[in-house]
Tab-separated table of C-alpha atoms in Angstrom:
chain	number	residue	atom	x	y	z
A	1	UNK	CA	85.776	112.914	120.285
A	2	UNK	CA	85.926	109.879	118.135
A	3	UNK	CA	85.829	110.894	113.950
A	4	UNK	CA	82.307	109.691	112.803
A	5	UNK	CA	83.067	110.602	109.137
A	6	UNK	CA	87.058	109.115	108.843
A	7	UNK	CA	84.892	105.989	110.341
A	8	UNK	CA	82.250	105.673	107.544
A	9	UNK	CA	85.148	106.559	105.086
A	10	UNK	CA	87.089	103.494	106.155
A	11	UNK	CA	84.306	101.400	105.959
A	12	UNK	CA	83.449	102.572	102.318
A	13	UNK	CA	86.778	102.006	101.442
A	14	UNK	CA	87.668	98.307	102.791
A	15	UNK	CA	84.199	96.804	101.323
A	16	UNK	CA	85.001	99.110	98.250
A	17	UNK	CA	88.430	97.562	97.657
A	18	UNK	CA	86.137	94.020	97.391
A	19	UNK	CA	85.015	95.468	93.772
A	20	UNK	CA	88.679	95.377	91.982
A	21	UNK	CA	90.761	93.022	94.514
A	22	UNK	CA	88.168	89.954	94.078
A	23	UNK	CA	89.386	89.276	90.805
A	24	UNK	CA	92.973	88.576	91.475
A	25	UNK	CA	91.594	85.987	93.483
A	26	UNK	CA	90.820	83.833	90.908
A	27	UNK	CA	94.597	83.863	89.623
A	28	UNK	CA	96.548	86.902	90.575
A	29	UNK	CA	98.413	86.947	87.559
A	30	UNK	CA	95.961	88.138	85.189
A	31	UNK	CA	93.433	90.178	87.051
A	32	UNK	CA	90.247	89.831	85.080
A	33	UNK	CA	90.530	87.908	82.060
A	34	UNK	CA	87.427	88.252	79.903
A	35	UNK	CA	86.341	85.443	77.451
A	36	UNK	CA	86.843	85.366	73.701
A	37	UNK	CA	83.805	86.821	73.504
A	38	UNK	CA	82.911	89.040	76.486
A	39	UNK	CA	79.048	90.120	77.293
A	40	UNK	CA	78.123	93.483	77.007
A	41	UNK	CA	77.600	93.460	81.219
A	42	UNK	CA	81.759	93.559	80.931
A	43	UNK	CA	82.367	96.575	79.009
A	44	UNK	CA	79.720	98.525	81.354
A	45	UNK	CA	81.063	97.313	84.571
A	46	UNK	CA	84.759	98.104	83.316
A	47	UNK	CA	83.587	101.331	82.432
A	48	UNK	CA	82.129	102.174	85.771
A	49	UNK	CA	84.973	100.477	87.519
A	50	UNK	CA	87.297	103.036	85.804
A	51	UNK	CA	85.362	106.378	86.884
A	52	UNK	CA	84.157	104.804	89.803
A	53	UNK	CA	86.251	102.371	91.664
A	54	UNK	CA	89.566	101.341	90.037
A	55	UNK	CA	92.248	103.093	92.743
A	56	UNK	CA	89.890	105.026	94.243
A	57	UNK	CA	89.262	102.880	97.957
A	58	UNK	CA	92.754	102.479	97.676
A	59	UNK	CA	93.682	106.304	97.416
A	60	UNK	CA	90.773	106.674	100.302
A	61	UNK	CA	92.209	104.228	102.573
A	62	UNK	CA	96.048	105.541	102.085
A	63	UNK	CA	94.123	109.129	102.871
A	64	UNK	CA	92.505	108.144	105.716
A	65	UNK	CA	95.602	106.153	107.167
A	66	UNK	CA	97.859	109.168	106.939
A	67	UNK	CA	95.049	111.105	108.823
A	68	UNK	CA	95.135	108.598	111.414
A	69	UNK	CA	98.641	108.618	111.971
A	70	UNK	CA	98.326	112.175	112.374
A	71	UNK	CA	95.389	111.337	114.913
A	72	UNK	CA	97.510	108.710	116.893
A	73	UNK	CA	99.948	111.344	117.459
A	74	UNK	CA	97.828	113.628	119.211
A	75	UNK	CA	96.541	111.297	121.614
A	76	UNK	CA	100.150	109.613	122.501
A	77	UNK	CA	102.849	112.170	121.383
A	78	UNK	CA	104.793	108.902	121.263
A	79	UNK	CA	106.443	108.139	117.614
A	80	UNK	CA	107.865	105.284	119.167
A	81	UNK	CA	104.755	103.923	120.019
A	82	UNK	CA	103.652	104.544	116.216
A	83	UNK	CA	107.090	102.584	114.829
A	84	UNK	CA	105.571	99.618	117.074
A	85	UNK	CA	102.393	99.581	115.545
A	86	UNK	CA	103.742	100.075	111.896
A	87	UNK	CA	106.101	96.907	112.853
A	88	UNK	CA	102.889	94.435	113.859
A	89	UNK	CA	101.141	95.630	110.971
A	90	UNK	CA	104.502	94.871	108.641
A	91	UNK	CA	104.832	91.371	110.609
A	92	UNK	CA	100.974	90.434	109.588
A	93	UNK	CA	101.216	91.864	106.507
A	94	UNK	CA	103.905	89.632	105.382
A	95	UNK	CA	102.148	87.086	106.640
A	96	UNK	CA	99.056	88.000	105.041
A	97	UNK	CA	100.981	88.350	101.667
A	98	UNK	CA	103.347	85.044	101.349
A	99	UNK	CA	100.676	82.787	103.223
A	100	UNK	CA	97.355	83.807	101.291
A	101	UNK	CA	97.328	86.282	98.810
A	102	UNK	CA	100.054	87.780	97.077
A	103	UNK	CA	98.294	91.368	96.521
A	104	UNK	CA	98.404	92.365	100.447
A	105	UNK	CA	98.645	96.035	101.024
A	106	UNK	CA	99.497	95.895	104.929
A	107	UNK	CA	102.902	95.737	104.009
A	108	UNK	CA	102.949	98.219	101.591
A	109	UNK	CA	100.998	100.737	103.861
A	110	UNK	CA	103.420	99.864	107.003
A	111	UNK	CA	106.630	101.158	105.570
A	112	UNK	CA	104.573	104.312	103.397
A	113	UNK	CA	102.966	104.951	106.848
A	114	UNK	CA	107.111	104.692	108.398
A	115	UNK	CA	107.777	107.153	105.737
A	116	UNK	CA	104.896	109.151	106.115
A	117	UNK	CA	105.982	109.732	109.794
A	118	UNK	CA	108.795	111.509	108.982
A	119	UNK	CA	106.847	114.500	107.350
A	120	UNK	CA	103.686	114.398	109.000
A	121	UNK	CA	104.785	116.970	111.663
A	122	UNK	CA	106.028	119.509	109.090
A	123	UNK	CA	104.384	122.515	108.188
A	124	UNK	CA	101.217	121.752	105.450
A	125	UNK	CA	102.998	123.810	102.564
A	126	UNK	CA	106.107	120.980	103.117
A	127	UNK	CA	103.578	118.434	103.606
A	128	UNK	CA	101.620	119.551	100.462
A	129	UNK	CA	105.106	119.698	98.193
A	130	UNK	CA	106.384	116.578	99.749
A	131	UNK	CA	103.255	114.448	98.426
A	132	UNK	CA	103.638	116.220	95.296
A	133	UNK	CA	107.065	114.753	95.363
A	134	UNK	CA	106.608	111.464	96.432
A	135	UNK	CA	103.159	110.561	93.860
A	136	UNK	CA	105.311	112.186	90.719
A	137	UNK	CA	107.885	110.149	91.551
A	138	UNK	CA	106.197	106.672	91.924
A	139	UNK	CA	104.615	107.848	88.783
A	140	UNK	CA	107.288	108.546	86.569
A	141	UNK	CA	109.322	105.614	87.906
A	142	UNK	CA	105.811	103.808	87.036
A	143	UNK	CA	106.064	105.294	83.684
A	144	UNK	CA	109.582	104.129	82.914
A	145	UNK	CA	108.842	100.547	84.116
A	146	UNK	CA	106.297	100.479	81.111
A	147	UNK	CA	108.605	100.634	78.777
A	148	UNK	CA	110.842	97.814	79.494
A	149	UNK	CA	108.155	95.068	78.692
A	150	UNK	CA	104.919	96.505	77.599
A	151	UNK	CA	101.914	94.022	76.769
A	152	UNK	CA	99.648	94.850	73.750
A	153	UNK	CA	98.492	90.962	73.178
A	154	UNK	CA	94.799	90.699	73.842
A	155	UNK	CA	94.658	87.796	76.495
A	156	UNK	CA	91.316	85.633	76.910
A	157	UNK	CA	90.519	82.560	78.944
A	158	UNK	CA	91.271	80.296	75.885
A	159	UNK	CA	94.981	81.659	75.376
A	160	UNK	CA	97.828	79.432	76.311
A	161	UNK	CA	99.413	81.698	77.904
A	162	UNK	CA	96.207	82.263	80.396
A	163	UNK	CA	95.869	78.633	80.781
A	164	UNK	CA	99.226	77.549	81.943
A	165	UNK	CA	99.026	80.081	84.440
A	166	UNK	CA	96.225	78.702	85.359
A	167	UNK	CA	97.417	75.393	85.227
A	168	UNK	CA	100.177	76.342	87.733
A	169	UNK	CA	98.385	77.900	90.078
A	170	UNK	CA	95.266	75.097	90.381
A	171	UNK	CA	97.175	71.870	89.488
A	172	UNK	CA	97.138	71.201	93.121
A	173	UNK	CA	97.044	73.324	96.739
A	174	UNK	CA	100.777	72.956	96.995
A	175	UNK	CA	101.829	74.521	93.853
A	176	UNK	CA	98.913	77.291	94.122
A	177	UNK	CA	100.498	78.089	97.491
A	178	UNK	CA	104.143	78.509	95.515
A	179	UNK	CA	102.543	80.602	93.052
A	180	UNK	CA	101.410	83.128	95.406
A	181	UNK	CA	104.709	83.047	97.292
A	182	UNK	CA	106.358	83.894	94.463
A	183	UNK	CA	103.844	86.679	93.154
A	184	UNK	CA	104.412	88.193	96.660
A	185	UNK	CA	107.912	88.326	96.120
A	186	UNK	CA	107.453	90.460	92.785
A	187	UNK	CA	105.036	92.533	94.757
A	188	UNK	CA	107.846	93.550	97.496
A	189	UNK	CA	110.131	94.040	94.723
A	190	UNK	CA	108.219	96.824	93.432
A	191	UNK	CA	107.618	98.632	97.260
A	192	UNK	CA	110.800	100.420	97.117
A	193	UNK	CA	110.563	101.235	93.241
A	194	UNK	CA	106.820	102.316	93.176
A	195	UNK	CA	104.278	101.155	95.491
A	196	UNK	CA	105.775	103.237	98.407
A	197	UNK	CA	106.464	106.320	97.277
A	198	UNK	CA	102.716	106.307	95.702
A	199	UNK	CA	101.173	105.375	99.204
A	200	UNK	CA	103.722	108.001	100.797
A	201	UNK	CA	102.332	110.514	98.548
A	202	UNK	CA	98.907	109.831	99.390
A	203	UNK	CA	98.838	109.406	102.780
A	204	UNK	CA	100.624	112.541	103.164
A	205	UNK	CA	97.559	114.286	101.299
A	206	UNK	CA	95.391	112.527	103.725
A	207	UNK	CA	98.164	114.061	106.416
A	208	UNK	CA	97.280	117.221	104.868
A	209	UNK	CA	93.665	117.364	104.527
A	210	UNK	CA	93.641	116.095	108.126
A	211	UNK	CA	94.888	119.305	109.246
A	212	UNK	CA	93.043	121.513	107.162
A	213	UNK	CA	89.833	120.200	108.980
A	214	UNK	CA	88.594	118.469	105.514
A	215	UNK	CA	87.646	115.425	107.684
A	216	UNK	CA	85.399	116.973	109.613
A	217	UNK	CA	84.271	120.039	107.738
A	218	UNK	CA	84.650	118.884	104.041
A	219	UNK	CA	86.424	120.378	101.311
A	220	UNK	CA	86.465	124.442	100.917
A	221	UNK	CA	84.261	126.145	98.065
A	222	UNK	CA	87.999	127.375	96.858
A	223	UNK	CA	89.404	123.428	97.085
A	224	UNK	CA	86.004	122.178	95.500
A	225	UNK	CA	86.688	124.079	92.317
A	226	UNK	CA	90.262	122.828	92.213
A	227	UNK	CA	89.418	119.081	92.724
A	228	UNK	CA	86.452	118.420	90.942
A	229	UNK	CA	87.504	119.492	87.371
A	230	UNK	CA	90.526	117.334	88.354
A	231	UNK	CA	88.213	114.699	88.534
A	232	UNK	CA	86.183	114.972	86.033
A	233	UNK	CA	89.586	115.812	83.723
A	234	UNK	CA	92.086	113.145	84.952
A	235	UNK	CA	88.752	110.468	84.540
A	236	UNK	CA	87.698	111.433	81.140
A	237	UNK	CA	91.319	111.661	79.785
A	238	UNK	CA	91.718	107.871	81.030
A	239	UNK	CA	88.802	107.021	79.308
A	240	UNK	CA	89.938	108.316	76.302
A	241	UNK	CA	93.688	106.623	76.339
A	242	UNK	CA	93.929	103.327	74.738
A	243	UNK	CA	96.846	101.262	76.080
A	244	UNK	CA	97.090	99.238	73.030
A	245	UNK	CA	97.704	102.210	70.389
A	246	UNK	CA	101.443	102.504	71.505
A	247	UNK	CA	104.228	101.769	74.387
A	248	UNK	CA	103.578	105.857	75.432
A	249	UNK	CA	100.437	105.009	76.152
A	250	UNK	CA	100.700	101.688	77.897
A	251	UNK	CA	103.310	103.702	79.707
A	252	UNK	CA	101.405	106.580	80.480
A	253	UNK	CA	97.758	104.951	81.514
A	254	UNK	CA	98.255	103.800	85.180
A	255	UNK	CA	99.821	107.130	86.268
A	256	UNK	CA	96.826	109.194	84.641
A	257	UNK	CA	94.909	106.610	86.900
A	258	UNK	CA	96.202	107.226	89.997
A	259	UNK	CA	96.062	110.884	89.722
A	260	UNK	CA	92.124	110.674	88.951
A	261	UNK	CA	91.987	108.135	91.926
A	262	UNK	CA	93.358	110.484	93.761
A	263	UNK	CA	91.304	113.220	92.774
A	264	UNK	CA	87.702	110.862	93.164
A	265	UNK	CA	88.455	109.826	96.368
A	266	UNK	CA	89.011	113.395	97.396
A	267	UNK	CA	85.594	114.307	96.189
A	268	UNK	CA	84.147	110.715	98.036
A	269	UNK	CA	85.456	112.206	101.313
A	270	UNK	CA	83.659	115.653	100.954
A	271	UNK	CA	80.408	114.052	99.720
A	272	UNK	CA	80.419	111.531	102.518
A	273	UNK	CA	81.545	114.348	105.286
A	274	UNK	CA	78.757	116.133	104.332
A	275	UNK	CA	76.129	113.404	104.277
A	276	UNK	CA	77.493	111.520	108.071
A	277	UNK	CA	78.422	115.194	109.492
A	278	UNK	CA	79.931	113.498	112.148
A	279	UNK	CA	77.024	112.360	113.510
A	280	UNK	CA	76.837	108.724	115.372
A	281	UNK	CA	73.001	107.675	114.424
A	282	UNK	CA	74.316	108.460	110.474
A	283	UNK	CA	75.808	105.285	108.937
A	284	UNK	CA	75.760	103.167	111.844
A	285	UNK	CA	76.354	99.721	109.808
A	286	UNK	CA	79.706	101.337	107.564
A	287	UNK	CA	80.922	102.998	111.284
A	288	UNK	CA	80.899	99.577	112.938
A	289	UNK	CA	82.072	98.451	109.479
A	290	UNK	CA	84.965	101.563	110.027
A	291	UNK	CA	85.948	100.259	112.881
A	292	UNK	CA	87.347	96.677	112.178
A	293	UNK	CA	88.250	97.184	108.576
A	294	UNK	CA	91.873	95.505	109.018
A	295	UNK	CA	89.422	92.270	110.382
A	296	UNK	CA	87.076	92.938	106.856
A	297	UNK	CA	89.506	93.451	104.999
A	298	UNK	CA	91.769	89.826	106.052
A	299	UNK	CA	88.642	87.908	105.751
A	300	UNK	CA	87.615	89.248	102.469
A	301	UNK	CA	91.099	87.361	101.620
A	302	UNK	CA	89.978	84.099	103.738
A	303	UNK	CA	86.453	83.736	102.229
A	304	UNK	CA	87.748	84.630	98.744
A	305	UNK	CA	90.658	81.615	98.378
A	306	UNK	CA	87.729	79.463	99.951
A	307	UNK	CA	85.634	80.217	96.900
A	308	UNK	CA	88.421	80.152	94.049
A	309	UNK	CA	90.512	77.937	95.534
A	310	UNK	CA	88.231	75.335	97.414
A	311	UNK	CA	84.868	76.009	96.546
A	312	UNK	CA	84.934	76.614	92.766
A	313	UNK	CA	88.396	76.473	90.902
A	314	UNK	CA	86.738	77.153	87.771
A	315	UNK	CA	85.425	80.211	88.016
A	316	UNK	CA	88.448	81.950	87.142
A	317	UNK	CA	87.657	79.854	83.844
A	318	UNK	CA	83.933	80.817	83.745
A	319	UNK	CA	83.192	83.960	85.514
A	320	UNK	CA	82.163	87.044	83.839
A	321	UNK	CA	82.875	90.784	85.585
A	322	UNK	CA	78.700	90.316	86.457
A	323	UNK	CA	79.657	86.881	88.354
A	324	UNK	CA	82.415	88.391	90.398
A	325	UNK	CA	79.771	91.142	91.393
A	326	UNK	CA	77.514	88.781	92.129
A	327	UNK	CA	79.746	87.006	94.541
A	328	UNK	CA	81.130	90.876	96.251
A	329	UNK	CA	77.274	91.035	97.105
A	330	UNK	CA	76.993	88.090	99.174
A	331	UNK	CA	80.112	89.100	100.792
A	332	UNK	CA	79.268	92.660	101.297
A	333	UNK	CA	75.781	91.618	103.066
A	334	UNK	CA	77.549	88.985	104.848
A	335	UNK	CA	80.289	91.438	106.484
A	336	UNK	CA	77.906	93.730	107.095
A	337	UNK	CA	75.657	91.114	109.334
A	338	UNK	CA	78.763	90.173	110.964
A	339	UNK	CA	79.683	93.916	112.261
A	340	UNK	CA	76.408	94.505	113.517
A	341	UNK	CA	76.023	91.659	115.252
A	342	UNK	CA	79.901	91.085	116.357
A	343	UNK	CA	79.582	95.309	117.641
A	344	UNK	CA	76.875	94.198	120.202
A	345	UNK	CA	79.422	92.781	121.833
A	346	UNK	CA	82.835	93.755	121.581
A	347	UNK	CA	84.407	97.309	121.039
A	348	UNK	CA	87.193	96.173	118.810
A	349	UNK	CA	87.689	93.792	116.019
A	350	UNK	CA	89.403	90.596	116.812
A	351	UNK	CA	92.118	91.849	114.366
A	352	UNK	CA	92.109	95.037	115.357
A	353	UNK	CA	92.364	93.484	118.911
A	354	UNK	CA	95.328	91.615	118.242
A	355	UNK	CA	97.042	94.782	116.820
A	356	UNK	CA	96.981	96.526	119.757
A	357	UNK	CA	98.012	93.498	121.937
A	358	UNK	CA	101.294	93.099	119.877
A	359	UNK	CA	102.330	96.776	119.698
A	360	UNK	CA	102.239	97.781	123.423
């Protein structure tokens, strides 16, 4: 029987990732750049994008792609079969990375997933220690990065620094397209140093959870108490560290993030498990949504460089964190329409379609 929940889950997470990927968009190099002087509509959507959504729909997609590996074993018993599909998905997300945007995670999530494989058949005390292993040590290799260049200078949309970036990447289509090429090489740089081991680690907790039945049953009372003051801990002490005050804390910041990420999404997949309970008339829009999230998720890319790149250039000039919003809502109703009326007719996504086609 097909997993209702890990369906809504994946659904959440690809239109969640919309909410902190859409500004790279505008130029990848500086996130979100606020202006000189910033509305008040950016420090409350930063806030909530801290407790709320920064790492967290990526820590529930890595979760929920370990599970599934774990699922796709059961049903083929075939590991070869699972190197095949962790290829294609490699191949596109190259692709996907030097052709349109330089902050693909495909890649990133095919070799974790390679390494994930590995361990996933293990016992779930070596499983458990293993993702320990793997998430310290992308984040104390994170940590040590931080030191070697750390960044206290306040940047705004009128600093030169902002605007020859900017200049680079929008003087024309050519150089925007060697801008991104190059940004993509940076980001494979750093999948060996951090970015795997950090998706290793958590899809190995999603390995785990998987086999302690948290996907269909939710979390434990006993695992509850454990997890949720982790939450609540991990998100208040990164609301208390300022990155500015010194190079330990610019160092120490994004690990403290990912561990509350961690810990969120955790509590997002017992809250949703217990709202869907697996239950097909529950969520029908985010299960159809569930389904073809590798389609959602490349043409969240495709409609996004239409709109920076084609539509309006400026924006990354202009927009406020309430514009971006603005713009994620359009697209969120938009891919939502499209998967209910796309389901009505085919089973799979045409991504998800040509996925399977290229790994048999």
């Amino acid at each position: 029987m097909r997993n209702i929940n890990m369906d809504v889950l994946r659904g959440i997470a690809v239109l969640g990732l919309m909410f902190m990927n859409i500004y790279s968009f505008a130029l990848f190099e500086y996130d979100y750049t606020p202006s000189a002087a910033p509305p008040f509509s950016d420090s409350l959507i930063y806030t909530v994008n801290t407790v709320f959504i920064d790492g967290r729909f990526r820590s529930l997609f890595c979760l929920l792609f370990g599970a599934s590996l774990v699922i796709q074993w059961q049903l083929w018993q075939n590991v070869e079969k699972q190197h095949k599909r962790l290829q294609v998905l490699a191949c596109i997300g190259l692709a996907h990375g030097f052709l349109l945007w330089a902050g693909d995670i495909l890649f990133i999530y095919a070799c974790a997933g390679w390494l994930t494989l590995k361990f996933s058949q293990q016992d779930e005390e070596k499983i458990l220690r293993m993702s320990i292993l793997f998430l310290f040590l992308g984040a104390f290799i994170s940590f040590l990065l931080a030191f070697v260049e750390p960044e206290f200078t306040p940047v705004t949309r009128s600093s030169e620094s902002f605007l020859m970036a900017y200049d680079a990447a929008y003087s024309s289509y050519f150089a925007g397209f060697v801008s991104n090429f190059l940004m993509f090489i940076i980001m494979l740089i750093a999948v060996p140093l951090i970015t795997m081991w950090m998706a290793a680690g958590l899809m190995l907790v999603g390995v785990y959870l998987y086999k302690q039945g948290v996907f269909v049953d939710g979390l434990t009372k006993a695992q509850l108490n454990m997890i949720v003051p982790a939450a609540i801990g991990l998100t208040v002490v990164r609301l208390m560290i300022d990155p500015s005050s010194s190079v330990f804390m610019y160092a120490i910041v994004e690990p403290i993030n990912w561990l509350a990420a961690l810990a969120v999404a955790i509590c997002y997949c017992h809250i949703i498990i217990k709202v869907v309970k697996n239950t097909p008339s529950n969520c029908l829009l985010l299960q159809q949504a569930g389904r073809m999230s590798l389609t959602l998720y490349l043409m969240q890319t495709v409609v996004f460089i239409l709109f920076f790149k084609v539509a309006y250039p400026t924006a990354a000039l202009n927009f406020d964190r309430i514009d971006y919003w603005l713009v994620i809502a359009v697209v969120l109703v938009f891919q939502l329409f499209f998967c209910k009326v796309y389901s009505q007719y085919f089973t799979h996504g045409p991504c998800e379609f040509i996925w399977r086609k290229l790994s048999r």
